[in-house]
Coordinates of C-alpha atoms and ligand atoms in Angstrom, one line a residue:
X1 CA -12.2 -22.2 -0.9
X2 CA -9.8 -24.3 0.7
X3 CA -6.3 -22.6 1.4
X4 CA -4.3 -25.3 -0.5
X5 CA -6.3 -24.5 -3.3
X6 CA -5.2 -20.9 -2.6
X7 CA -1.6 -21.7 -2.4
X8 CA -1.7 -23.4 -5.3
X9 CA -3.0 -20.4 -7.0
X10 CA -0.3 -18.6 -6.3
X11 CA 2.1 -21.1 -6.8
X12 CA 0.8 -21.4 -10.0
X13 CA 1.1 -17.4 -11.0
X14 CA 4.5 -17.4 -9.5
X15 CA 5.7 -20.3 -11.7
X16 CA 4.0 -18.5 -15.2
X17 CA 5.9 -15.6 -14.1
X18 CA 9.1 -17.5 -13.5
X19 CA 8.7 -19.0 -16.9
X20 CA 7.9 -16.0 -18.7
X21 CA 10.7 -14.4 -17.1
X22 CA 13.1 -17.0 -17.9
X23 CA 11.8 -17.3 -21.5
X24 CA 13.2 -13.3 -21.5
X25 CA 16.1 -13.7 -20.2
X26 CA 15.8 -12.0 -16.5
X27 CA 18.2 -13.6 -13.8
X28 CA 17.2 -15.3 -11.2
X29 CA 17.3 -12.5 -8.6
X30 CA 15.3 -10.4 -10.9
X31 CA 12.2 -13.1 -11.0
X32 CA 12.6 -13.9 -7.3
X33 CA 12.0 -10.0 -6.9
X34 CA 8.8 -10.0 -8.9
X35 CA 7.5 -13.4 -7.5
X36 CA 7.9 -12.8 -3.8
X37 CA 6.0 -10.0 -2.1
X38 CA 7.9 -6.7 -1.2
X39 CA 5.8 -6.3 2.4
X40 CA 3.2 -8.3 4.2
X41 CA 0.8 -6.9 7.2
X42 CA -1.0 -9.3 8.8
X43 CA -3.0 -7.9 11.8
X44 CA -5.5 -8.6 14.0
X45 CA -7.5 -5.4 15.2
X46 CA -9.7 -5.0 17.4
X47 CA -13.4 -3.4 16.0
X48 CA -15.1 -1.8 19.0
X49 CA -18.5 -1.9 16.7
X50 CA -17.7 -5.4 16.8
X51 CA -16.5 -5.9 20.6
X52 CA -14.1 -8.4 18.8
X53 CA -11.1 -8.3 16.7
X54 CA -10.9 -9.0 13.3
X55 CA -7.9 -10.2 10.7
X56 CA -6.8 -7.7 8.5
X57 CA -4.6 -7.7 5.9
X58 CA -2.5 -5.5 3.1
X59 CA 0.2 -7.4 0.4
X60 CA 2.1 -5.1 -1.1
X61 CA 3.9 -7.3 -3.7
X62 CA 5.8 -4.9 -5.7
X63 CA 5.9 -0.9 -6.5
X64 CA 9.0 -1.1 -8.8
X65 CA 6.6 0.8 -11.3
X66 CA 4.7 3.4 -8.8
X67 CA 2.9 3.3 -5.7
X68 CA 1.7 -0.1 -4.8
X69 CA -2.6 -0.3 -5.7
X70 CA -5.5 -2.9 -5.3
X71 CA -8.8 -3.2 -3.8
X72 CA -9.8 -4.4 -0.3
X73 CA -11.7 -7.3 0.0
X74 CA -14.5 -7.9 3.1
X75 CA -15.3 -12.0 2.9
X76 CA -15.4 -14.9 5.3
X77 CA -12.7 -16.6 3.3
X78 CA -9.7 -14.1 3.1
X79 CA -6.6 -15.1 4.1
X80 CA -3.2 -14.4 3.8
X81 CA -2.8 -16.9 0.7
X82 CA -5.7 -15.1 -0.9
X83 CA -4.5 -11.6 -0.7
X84 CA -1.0 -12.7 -1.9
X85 CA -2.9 -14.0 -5.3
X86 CA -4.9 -11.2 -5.5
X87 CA -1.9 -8.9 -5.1
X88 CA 0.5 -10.5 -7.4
X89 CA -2.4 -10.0 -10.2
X90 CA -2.9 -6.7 -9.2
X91 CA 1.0 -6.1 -10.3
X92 CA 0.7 -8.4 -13.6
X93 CA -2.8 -5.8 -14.0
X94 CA -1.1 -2.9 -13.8
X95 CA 2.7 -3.9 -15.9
X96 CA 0.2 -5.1 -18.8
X97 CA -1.8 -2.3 -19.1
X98 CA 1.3 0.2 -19.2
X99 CA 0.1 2.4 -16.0
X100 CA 2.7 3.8 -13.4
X101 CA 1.2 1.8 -10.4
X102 CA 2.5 -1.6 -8.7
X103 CA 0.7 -4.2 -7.3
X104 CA -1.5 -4.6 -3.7
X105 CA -4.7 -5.9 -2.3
X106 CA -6.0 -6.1 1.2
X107 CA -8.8 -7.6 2.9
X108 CA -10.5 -8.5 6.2
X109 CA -11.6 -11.5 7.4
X110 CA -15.4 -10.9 8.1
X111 CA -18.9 -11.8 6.5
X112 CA -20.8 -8.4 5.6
X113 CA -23.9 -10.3 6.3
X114 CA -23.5 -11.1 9.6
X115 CA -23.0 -7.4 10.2
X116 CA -25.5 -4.1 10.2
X117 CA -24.0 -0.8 8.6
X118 CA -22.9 0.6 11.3
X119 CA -21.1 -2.4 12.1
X120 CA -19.4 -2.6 8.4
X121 CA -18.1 1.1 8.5
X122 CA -16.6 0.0 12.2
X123 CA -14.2 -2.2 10.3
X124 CA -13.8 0.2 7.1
X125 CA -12.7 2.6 9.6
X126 CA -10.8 0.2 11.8
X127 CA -8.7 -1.1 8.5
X128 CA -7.7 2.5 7.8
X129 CA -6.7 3.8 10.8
X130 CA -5.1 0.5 11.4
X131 CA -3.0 0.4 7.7
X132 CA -2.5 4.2 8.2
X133 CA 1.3 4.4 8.5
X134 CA 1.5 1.7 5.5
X135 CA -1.3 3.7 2.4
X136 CA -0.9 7.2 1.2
X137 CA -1.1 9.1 -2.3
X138 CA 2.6 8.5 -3.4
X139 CA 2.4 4.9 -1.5
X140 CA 0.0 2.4 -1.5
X141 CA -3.6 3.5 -2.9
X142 CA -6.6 1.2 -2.3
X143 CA -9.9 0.7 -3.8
X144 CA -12.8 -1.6 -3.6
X145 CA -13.1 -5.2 -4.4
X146 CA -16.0 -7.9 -2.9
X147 CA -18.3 -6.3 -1.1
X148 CA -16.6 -3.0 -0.6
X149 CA -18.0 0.0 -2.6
X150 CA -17.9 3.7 -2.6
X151 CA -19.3 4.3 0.6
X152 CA -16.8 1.7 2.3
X153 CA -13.9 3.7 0.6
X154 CA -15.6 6.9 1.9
X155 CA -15.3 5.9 5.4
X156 CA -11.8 4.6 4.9
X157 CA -10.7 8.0 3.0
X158 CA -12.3 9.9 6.0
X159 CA -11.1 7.9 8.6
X160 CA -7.2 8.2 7.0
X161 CA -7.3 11.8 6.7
X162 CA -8.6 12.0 10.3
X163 CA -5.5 9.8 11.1
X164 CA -3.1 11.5 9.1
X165 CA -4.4 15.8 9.6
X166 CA -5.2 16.7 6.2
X167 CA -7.1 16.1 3.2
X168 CA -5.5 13.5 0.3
X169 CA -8.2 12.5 -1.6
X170 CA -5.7 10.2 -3.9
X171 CA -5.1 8.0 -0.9
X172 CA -7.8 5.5 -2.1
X173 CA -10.4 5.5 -5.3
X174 CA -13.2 3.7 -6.2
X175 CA -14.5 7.1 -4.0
X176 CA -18.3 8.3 -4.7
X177 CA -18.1 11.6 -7.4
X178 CA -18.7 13.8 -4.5
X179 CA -15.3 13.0 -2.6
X180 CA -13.5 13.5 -5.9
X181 CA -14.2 9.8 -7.4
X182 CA -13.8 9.5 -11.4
X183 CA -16.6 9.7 -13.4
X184 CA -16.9 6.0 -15.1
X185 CA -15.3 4.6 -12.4
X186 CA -18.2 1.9 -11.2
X187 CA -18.8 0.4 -14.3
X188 CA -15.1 0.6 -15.6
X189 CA -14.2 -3.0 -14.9
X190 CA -17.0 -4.2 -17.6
X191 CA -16.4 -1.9 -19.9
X192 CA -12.9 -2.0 -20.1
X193 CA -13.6 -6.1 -20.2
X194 CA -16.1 -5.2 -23.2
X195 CA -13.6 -3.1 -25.0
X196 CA -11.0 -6.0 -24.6
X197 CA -13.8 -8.7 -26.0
X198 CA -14.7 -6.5 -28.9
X199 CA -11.2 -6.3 -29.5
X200 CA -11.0 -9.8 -29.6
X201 CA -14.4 -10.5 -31.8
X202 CA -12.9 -8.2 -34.5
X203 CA -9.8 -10.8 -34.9
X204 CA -12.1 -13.8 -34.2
X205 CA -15.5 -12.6 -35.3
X206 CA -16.7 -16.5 -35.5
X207 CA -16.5 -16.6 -31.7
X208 CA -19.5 -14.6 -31.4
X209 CA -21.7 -17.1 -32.4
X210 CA -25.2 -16.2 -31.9
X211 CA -23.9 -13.7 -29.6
X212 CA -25.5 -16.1 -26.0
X213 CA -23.6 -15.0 -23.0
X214 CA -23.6 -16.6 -19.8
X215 CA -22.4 -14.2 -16.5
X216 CA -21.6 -15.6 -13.0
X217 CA -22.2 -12.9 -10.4
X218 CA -24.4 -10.3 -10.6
X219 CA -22.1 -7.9 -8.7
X220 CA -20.6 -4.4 -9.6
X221 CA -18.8 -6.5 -12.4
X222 CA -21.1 -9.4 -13.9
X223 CA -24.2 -6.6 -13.9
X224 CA -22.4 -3.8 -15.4
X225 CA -21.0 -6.7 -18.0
X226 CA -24.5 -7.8 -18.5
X227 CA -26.0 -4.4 -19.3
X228 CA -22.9 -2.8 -21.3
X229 CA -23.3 -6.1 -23.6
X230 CA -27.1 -5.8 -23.6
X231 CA -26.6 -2.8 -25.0
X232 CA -24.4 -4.0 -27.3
X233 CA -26.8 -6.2 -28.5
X234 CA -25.7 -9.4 -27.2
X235 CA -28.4 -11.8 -25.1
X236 CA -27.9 -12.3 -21.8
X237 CA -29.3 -15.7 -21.1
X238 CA -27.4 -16.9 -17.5
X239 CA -26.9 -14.8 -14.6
X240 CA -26.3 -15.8 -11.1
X241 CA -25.2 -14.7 -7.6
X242 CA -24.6 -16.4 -4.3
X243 CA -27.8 -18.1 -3.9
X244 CA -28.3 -19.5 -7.5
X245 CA -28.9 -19.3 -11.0
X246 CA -31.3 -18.6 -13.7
X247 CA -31.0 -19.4 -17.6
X248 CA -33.6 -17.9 -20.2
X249 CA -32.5 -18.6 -23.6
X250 CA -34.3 -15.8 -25.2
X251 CA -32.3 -13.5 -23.0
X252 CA -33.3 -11.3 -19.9
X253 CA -34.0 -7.7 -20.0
X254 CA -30.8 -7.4 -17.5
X255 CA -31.2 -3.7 -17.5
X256 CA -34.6 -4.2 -14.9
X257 CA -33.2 -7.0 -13.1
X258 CA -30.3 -4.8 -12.1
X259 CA -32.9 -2.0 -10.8
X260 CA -34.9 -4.6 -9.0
X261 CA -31.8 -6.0 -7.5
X262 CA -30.6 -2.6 -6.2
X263 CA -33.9 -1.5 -5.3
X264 CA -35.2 -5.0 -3.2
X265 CA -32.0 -6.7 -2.8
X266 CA -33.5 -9.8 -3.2
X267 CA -31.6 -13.1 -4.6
X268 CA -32.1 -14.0 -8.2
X269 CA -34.2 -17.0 -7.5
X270 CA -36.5 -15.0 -5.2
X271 CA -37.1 -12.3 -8.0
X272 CA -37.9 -14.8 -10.7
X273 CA -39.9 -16.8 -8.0
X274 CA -43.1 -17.7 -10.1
X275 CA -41.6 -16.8 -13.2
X276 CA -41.7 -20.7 -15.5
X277 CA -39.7 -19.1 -18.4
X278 CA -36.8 -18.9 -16.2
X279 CA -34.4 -22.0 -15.7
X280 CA -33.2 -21.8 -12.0
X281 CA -29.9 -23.9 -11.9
X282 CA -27.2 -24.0 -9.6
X283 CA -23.8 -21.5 -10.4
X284 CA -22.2 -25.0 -11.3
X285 CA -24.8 -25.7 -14.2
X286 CA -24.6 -22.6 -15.1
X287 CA -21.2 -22.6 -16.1
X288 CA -21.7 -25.6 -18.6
X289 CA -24.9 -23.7 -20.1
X290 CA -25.2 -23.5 -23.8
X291 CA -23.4 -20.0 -24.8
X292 CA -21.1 -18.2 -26.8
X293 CA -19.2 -16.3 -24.2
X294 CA -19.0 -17.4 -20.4
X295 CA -17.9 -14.4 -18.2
X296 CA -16.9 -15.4 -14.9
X297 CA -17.4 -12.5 -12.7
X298 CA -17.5 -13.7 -8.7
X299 CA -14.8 -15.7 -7.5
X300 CA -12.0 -17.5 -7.8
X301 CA -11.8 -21.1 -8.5
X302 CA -14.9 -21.4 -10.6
X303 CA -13.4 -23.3 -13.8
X304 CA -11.5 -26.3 -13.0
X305 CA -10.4 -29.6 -13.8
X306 CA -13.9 -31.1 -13.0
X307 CA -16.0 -28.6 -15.3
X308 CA -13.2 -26.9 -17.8
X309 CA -14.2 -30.3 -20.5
X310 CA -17.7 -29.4 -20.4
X311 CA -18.3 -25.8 -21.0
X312 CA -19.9 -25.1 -24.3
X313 CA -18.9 -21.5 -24.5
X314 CA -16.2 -20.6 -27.5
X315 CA -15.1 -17.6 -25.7
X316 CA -14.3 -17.2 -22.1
X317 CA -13.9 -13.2 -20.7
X318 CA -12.2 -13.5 -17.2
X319 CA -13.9 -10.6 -15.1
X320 CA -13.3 -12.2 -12.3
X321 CA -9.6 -12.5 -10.4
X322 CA -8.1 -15.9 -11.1
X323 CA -11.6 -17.8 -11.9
X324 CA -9.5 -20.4 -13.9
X325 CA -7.6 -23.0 -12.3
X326 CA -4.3 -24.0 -14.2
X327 CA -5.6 -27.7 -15.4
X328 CA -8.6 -26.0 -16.3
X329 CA -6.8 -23.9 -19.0
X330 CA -5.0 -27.0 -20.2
X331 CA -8.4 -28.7 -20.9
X332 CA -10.0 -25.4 -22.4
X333 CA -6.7 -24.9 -24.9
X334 CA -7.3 -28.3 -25.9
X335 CA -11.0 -27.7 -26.5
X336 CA -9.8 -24.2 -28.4
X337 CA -11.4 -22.2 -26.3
X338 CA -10.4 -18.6 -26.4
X339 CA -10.0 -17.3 -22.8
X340 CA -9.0 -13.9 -22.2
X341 CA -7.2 -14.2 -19.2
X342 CA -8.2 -11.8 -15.8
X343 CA -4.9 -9.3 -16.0
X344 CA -5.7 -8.2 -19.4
X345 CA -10.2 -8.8 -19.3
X346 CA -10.5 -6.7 -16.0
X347 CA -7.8 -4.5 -16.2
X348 CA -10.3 -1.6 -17.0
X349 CA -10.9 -1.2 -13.2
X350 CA -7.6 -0.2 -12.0
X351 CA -7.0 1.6 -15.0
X352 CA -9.9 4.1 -14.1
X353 CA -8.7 3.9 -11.0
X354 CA -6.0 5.8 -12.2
X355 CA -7.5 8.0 -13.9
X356 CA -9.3 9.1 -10.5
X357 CA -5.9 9.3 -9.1
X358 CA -4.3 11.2 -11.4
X359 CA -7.2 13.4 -11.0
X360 CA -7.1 13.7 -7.5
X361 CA -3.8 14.9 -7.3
X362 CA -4.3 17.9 -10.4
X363 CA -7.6 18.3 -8.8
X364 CA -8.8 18.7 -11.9
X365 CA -11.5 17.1 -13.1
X366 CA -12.7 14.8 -16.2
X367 CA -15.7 14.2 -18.5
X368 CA -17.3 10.8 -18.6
X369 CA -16.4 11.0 -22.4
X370 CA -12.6 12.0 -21.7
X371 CA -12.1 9.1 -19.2
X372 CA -14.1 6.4 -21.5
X373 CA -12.0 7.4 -24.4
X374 CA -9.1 7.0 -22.4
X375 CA -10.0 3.5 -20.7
X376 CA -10.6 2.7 -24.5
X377 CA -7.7 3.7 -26.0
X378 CA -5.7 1.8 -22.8
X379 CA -7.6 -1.6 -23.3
X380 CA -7.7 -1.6 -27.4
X381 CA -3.9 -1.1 -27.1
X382 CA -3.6 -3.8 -23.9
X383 CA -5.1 -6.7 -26.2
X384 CA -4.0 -5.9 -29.5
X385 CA -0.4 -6.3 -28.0
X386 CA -1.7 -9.6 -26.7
X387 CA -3.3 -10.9 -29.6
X388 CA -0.2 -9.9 -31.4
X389 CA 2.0 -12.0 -29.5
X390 CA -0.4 -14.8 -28.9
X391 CA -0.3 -15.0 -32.8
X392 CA 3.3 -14.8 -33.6
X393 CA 4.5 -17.1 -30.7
X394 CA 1.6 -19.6 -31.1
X395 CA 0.8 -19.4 -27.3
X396 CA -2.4 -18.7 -25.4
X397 CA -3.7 -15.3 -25.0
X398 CA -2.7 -15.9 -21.2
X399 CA 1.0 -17.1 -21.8
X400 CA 1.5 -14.0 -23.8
X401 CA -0.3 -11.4 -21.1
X402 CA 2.6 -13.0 -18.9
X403 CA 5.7 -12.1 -20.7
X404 CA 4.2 -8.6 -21.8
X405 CA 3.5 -8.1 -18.1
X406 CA 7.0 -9.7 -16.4
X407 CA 9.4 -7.5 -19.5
X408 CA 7.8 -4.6 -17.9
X409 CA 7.9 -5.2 -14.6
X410 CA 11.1 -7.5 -14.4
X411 CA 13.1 -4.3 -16.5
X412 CA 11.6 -2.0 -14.1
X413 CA 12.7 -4.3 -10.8
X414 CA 16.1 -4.5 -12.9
X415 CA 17.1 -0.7 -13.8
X416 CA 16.5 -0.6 -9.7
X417 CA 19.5 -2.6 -9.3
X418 CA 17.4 -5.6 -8.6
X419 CA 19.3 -7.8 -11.0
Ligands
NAD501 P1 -19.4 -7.8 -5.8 O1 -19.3 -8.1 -4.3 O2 -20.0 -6.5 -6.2 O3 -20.2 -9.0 -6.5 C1 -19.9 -10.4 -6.4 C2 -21.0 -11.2 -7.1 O4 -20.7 -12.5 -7.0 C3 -22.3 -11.0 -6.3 O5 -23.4 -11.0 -7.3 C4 -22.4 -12.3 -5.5 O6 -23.7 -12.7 -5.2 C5 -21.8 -13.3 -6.4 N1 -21.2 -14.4 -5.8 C6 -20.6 -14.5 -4.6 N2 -20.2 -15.8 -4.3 C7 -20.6 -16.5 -5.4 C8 -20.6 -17.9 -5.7 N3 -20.0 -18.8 -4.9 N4 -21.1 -18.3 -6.9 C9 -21.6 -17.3 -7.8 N5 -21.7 -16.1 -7.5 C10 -21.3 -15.7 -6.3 O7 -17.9 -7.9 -6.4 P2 -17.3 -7.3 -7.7 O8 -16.6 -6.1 -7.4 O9 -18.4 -7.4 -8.7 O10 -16.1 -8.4 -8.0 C11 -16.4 -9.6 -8.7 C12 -15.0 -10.2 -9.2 O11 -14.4 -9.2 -10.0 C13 -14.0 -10.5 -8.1 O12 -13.3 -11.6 -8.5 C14 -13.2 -9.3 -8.1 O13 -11.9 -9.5 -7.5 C15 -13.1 -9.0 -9.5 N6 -12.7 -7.6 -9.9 C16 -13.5 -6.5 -9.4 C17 -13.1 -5.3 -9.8 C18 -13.9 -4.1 -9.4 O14 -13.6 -3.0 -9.9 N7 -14.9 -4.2 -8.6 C19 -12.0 -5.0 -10.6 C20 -11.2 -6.1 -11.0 C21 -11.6 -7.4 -10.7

């Protein structure tokens, strides 16, 4: 993505927040303080792995609420515009959902591909050591994001305590079990996205439709989605990643398409290769496929102007960070499309993510049934507030996350004495 289109992402959050936060009354000082980020590293650090140097980053927008959080991202396109955006969410995330945690994200400029393992945990290692004086339990915690995963955050979590001379385990999470990760932790972003939907079906139970879902990205998110509302007995019948789409409208068995995927990693075209059931599309047909409920679950930037007046879903679950471009959402309102925006639908990762850290630091640990009851009871409560005020004001699900997020954070930023 282009880095105008970035800027005007953010652009665009900071103005929904202005607006929210002028709709509640905060003074100017207070939403300049929650629209403009609290400290910015921008490095370039040299990988000896690599025998280059590499551009890493770390946004921490705001920790009036806690110790700033959010994932790392590894992808040829970050930037400094990009892990802004994703760090101003991260705060909106965290406000909504009531936890005690501001707002981060981080990232390095690199394409895993290009690279072997050895190469990748270079730069997992180099980020940590490099962000070392800036991350810590009671500071700035991060997790994964795109293409990062528990054994990334291993390395990093390894690499800090090397750094630092002692063992703080609640310096990052998204860790495996063994390092003292949460149990539920790598599927908690689609199930706490589930619990949200389910939420929403029970006030709008004609959304469901014939219960067709369409997911883009068949990631840690979009599979764990796909399996979670397999199991729920919806039909999956789009999935895509990088290299392309399929569409089946009797549904896939998503449950052996995930195994084959982690066992070959192979592309979805390539593992429905002869198959003549199977549509392949592109990821922008896919998005305009005939469905119920569209789940982006990639990137950003997916639903725009040019597409928004042609998707068929009646339902749209934002897995995905800021899939939705602001026209976009003007188009799907008109159409009265339901979208449940990214802060409330994906909130369930972070929220775990909590849960590990509070867990870390007791070191004492939880059942799988303790911390889903938990994530439950956080993203039941998260979108019935919504919904309420969706309802009562007459504004989008979206507009409504905004000023339940920005009253939190804004009287947080103000009791400070940044008023
Ligand atoms: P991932 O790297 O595990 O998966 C990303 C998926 O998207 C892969 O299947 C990849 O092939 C696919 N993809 C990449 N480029 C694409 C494109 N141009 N078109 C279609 N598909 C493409 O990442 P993830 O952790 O699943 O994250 C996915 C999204 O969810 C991101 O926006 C991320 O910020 C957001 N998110 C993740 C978490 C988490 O806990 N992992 C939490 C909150 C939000």
């Amino acid at each position: 993505m282009n880095t105008e289109k970035k800027e005007s992402i953010y652009k665009n959050i900071q103005d929904a927040i202005a607006k929210a936060g002028e709709e509640l009354g905060f003074s100017k000082e207070t939403i300049n303080n929650i629209t403009h980020p609290y400290k910015v590293i921008d490095i370039s650090v040299m990988v000896p792995e690599l025998g280059k140097e590499v551009d890493m980053y770390r946004v921490q927008f705001n920790n009036a609420l806690g110790p700033y959080k959010g994932g790392i991202r590894f992808h040829p396109d970050v930037d400094l515009d990009e892990v802004k955006t994703l760090a101003i969410t991260m705060m909106l995330k965290c406000s909504l959902v009531g936890i005690p945690l501001g707002g981060a994200k981080g990232g390095a400029t690199i394409n895993p591909r290009d690279y072997n393992d050895k190469e990748i945990e270079g730069v997992a290692r180099a980020w940590a050591r490099s962000m070392s004086d800036y991350i810590g339990v009671d500071q700035d915690i991060p997790a994964p994001d795109v293409n990062t995963n528990g054994q990334t955050m291993s390395y990093m979590l390894d690499e800090y305590e090397k750094t630092v001379g002692r063992s703080e385990p609640g310096v990052i999470t998204g860790k495996p079990l063994e390092l003292g990760g949460s149990k539920g932790r790598t599927e908690a972003t689609s199930q706490g996205g589930v619990y949200s939907l389910l939420k929403i079906l029970e006030f709008k139970p004609e959304l469901a439709g014939e219960r067709k879902v369409v997911i883009q990205g068949f990631g840690n998110v979009g599979s764990y989605a796909a399996t979670i509302l397999a199991d729920e007995g919806f039909r999956i019948v789009g999935i895509s990643d990088s290299k392309g789409a399929i569409y089946k409208d009797s549904g896939f068995d998503v449950h052996a398409i995930q195994e084959a995927k982690q066992e070959k990693r192979i592309s979805l075209h390539e593992l429905f290769n002869d198959n003549e059931d199977v549509q392949k599309i592109s990821n922008e047909e896919l998005l305009i496929q005939s469905c119920d409920i569209l789940i982006p679950a990639a990137l950003e930037n997916q639903i725009t102007e040019d597409n928004a007046a042609d998707i068929q879903a009646s339902l749209i679950l934002e897995l995905a960070n800021n899939p939705t471009s602001t026209k976009a959402d003007e188009i799907l309102e008109k159409n009265n499309i339901i979208l449940v925006p990214d802060f409330l639908a994906n909130a369930g990762g972070v929220t775990v993510s909590y849960f590990e850290w509070v867990q870390n630091r007791q070191q004492y640990y939880w059942s799988a049934k303790e911390v889903d009851d938990r994530l439950h009871s956080i993203m039941v409560a998260a979108t019935e507030k919504v919904y309420a005020l969706s309802q009562k004001e007459d504004i989008s699900l979206r507009t409504a996350g905004f000023k339940i997020a920005v009253e939190r954070v804004a009287k947080a930023a103000e009791l400070r004495g940044n008023k």
